[in-house]
PDB file of C-alpha atoms in Angstrom:
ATOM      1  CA  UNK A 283     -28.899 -51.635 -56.404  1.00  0.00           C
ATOM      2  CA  UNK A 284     -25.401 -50.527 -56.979  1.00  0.00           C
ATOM      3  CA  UNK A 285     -23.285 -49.482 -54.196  1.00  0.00           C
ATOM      4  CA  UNK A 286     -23.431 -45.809 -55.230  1.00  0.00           C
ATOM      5  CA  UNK A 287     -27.002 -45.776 -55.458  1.00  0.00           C
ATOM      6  CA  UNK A 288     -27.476 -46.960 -52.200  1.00  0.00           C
ATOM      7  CA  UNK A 289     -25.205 -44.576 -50.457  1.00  0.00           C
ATOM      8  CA  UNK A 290     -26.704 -41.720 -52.249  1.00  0.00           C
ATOM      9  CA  UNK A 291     -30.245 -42.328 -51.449  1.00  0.00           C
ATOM     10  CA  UNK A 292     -29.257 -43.214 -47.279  1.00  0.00           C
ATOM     11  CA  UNK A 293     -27.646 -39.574 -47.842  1.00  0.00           C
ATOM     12  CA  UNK A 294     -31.053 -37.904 -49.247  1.00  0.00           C
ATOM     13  CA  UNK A 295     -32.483 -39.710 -46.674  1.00  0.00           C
ATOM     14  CA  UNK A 296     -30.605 -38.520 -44.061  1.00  0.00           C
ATOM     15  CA  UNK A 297     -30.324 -34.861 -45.069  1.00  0.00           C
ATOM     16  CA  UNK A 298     -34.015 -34.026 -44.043  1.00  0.00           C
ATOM     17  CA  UNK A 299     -33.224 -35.311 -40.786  1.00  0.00           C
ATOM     18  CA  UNK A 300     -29.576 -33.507 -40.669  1.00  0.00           C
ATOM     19  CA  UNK A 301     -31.640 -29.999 -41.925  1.00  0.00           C
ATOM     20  CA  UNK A 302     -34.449 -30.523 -39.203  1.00  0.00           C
ATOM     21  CA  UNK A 303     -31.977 -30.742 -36.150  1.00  0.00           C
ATOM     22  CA  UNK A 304     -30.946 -26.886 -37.579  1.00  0.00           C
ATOM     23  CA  UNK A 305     -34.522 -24.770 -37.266  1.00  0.00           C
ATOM     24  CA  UNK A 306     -34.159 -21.271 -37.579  1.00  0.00           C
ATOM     25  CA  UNK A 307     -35.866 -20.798 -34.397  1.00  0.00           C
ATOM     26  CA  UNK A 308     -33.426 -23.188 -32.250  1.00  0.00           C
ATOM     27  CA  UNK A 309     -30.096 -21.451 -33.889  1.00  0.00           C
ATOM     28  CA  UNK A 310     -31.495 -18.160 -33.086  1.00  0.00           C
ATOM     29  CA  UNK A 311     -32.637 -19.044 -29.461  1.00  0.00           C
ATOM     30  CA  UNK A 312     -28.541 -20.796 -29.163  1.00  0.00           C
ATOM     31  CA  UNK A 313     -27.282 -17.500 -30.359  1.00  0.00           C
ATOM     32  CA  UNK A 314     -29.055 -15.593 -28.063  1.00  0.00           C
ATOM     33  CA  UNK A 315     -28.395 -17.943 -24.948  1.00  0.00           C
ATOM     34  CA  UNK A 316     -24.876 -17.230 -25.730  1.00  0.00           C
ATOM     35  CA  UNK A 317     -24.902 -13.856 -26.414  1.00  0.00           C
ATOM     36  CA  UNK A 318     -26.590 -13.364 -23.094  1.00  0.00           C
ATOM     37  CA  UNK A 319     -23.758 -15.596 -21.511  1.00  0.00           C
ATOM     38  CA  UNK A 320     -20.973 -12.981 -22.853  1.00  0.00           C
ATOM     39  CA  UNK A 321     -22.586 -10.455 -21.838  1.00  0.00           C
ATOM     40  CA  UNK A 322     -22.849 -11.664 -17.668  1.00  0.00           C
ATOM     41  CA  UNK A 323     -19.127 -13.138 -18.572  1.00  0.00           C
ATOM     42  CA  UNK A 324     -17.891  -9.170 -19.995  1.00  0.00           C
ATOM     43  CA  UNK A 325     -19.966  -8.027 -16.607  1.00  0.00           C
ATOM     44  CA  UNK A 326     -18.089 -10.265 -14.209  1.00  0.00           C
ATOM     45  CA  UNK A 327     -14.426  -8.979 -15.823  1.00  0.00           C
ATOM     46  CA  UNK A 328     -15.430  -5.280 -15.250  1.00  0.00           C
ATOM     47  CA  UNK A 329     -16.468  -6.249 -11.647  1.00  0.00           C
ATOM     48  CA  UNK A 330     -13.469  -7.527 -11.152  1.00  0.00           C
ATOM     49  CA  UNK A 331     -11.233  -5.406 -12.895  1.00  0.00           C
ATOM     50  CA  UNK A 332     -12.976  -2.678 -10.818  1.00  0.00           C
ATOM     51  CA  UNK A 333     -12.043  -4.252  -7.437  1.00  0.00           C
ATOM     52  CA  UNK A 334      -8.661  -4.900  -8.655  1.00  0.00           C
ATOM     53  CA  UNK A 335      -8.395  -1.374  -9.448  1.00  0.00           C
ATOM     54  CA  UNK A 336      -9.551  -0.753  -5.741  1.00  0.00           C
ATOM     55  CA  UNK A 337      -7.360  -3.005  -4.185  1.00  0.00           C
ATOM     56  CA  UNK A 338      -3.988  -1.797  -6.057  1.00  0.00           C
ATOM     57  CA  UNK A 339      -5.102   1.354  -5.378  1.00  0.00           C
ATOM     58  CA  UNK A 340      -5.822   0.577  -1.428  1.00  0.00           C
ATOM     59  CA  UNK A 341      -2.372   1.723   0.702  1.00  0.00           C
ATOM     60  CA  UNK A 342      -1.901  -1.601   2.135  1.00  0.00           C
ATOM     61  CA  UNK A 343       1.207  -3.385   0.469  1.00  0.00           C
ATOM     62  CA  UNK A 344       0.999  -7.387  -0.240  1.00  0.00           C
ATOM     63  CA  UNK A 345       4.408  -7.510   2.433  1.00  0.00           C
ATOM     64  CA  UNK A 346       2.041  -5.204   4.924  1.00  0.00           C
ATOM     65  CA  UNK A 347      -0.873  -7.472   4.387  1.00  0.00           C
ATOM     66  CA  UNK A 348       1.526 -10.476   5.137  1.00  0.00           C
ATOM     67  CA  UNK A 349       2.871  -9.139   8.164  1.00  0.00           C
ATOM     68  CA  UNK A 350      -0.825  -8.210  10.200  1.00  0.00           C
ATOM     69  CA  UNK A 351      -1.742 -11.877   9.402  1.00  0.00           C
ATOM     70  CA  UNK A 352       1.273 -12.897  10.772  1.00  0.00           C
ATOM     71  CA  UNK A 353       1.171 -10.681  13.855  1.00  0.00           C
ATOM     72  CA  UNK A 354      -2.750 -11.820  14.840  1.00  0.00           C
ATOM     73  CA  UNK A 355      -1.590 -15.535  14.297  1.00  0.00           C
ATOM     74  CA  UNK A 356       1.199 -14.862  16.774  1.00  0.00           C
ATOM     75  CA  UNK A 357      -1.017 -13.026  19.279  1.00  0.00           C
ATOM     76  CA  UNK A 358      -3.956 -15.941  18.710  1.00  0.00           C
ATOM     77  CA  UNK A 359      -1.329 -18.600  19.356  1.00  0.00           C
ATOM     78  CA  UNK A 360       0.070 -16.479  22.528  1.00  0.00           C
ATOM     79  CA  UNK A 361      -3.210 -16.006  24.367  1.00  0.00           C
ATOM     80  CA  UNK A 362      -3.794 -19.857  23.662  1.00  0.00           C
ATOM     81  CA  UNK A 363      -0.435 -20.144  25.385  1.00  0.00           C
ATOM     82  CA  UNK A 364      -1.660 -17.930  27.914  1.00  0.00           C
ATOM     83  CA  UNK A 365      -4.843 -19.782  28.385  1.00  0.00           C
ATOM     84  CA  UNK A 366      -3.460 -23.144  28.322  1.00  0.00           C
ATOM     85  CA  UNK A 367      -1.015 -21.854  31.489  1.00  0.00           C
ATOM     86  CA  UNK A 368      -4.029 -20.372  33.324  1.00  0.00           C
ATOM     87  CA  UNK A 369      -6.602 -23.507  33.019  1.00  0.00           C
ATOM     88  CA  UNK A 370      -3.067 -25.633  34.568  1.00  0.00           C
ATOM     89  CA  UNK A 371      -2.062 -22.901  36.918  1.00  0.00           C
ATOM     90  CA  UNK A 372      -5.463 -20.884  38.345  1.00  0.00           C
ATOM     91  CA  UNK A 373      -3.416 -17.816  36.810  1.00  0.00           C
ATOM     92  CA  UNK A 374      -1.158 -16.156  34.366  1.00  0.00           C
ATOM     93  CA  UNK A 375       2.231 -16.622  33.999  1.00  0.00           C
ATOM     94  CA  UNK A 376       4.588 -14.034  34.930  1.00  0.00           C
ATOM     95  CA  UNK A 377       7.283 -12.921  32.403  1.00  0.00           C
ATOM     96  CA  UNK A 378       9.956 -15.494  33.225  1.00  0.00           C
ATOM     97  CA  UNK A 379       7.501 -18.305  32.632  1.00  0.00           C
ATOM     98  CA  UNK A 380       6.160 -17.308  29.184  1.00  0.00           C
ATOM     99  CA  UNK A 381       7.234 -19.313  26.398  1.00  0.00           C
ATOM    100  CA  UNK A 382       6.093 -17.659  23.052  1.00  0.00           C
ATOM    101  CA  UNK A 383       4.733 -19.562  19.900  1.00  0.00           C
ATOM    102  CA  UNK A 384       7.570 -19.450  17.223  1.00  0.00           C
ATOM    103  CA  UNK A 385       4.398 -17.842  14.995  1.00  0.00           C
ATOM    104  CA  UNK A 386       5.736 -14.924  17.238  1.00  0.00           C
ATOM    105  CA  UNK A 387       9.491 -15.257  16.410  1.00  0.00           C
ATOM    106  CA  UNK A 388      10.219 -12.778  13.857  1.00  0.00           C
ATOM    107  CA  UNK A 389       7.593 -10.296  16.016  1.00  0.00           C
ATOM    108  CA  UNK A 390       8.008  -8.531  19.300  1.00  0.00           C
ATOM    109  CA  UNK A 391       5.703  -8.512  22.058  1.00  0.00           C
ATOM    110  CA  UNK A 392       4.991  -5.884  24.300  1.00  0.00           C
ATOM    111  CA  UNK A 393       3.352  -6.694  27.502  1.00  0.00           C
ATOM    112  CA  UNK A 394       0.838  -3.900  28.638  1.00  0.00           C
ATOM    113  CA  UNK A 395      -0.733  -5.931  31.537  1.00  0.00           C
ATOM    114  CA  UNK A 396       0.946  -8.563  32.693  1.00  0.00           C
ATOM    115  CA  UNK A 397      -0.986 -10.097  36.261  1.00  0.00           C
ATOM    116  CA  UNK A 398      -2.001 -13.182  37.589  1.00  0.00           C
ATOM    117  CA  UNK A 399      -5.661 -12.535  36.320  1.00  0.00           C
ATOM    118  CA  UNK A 400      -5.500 -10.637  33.382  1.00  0.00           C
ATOM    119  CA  UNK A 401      -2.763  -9.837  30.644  1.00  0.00           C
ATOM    120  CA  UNK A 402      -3.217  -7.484  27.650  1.00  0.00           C
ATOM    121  CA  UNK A 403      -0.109  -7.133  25.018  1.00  0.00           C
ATOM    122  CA  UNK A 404       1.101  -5.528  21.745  1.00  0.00           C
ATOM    123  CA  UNK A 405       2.053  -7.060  18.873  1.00  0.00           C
ATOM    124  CA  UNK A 406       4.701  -5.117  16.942  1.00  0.00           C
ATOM    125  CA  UNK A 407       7.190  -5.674  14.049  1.00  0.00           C
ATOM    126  CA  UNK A 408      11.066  -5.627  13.855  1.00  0.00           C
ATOM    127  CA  UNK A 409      10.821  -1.601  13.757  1.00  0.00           C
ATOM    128  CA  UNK A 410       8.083  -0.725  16.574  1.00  0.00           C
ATOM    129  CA  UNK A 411       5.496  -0.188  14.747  1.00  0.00           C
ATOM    130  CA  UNK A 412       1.926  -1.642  15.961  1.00  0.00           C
ATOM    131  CA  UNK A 413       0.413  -4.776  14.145  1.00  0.00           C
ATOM    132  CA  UNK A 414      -2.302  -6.061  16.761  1.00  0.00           C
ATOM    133  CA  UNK A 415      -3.554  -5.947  20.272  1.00  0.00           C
ATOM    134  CA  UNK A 416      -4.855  -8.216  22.730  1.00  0.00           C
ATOM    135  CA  UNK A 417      -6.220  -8.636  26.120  1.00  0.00           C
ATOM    136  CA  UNK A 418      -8.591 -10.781  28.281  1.00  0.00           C
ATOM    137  CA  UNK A 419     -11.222  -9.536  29.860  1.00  0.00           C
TER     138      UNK A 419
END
């Protein structure tokens, strides 16, 4: 059998076999698979276009945003401070013998209560205007 022969009849061989991996049914059943998949994919965009849409619209700035997460980290890190100076101590510090997290340099604090058992405090930016509050209880 010549060369050519050969190859042609492994290729009608194979072709029933190629043909039969491509039912009708499976394509259709792929097609639908994926045209359900584009569908949940389209759904999750609009989702999230929508709450993108809600948060540009919100009237919280990205630099406001910034600036509460840095004022609760400094008042977290002060009453850990605070804490820390009471479990050595038996009490609070007074206001000499604070020493403030530098998660609270760029911030000012303003002390509220300020006693050997209890302490409460504002956290504010550079221009006065209230971040966070804290206080033991």
């Amino acid at each position: 059998m010549s060369r050519a022969r050969l190859c042609l009849c492994l290729w009608l061989l194979a072709l029933p076999l190629g043909l039969g991996a491509c039912a009708p049914g499976e394509g259709a059943s792929a097609n639908a698979e994926l045209e359900q998949r584009v569908q949940q994919l389209e759904g999750e965009v609009q989702q999230l276009r929508k709450e993108l849409g809600e948060l540009r619209g919100s009237d919280q700035s990205a630099a406001q945003v910034t600036d509460l997460a840095g004022a609760r980290t400094c008042a977290l890190d002060l009453a850990r401070v605070m804490e820390a100076f009471r479990t050595d101590n038996d009490r609070y510090p007074r206001a000499s013998e604070v020493t403030f997290p530098g998660s609270c340099a760029e911030l000012r604090v303003d002390w509220r209560v300020l006693q050997g058992q209890r302490y409460a405090f504002d956290v504010r930016d550079r221009s006065g205007t209230l971040l966070t509050r804290e206080e033991n209880e």
